[in-house]
Amino acid sequence: MTSSFETSLLSLLDGHSAPLNIDANVDPESAREANYVPLICKRTICYIVAAVVFNAEGKVLLVQEAKESCREEWYLPAGRMEPEESFEQAVTREVQEEAGLLFQPTAILCVEAHTRWHRLTFLESDATSSGWTVF
């Protein structure tokens, strides 16, 4: 028998958003007063994906950030998930955009949950598939 936690986790990993327990009988005014905010991707919550990619020598891929606030800092390839993407599609796209590599996530390494954002860090365990060169 699968627990509700396992069911929810599998649903999230399959790219679905977290279910909201919304009572249709809740008065919108009282919900507003209670600071109730529904979780809506790109509107009230941000899902971030990151990737840990190893090459054949066991070195980790880092990319230089282009954003003004952290320009030229080195980070794991990462970015925001688009509303219609699964987590796997988002992390694959981010690695392609930032490093030009094909990334196939094989495991979730870390999940960080905060009030307004959640970050999932994925791992590709087959180091030889990346084939990137370290300078």
mmCIF file of C-alpha atoms in Angstrom, residues 25-36:
data_model
loop_
_atom_site.group_PDB
_atom_site.id
_atom_site.type_symbol
_atom_site.label_atom_id
_atom_site.label_comp_id
_atom_site.label_asym_id
_atom_site.label_seq_id
_atom_site.Cartn_x
_atom_site.Cartn_y
_atom_site.Cartn_z
ATOM 1 C CA ASN A 25 -16.751 26.903 1.094
ATOM 2 C CA VAL A 26 -13.951 29.181 2.332
ATOM 3 C CA ASP A 27 -14.947 32.810 2.233
ATOM 4 C CA PRO A 28 -12.422 34.623 -0.036
ATOM 5 C CA GLU A 29 -12.375 37.624 2.301
ATOM 6 C CA SER A 30 -11.458 35.552 5.358
ATOM 7 C CA ALA A 31 -8.825 33.685 3.317
ATOM 8 C CA ARG A 32 -7.314 37.040 2.299
ATOM 9 C CA GLU A 33 -7.277 38.167 5.929
ATOM 10 C CA ALA A 34 -5.476 34.947 6.903
ATOM 11 C CA ASN A 35 -2.766 35.699 4.302
ATOM 12 C CA TYR A 36 -3.735 32.588 2.351
#
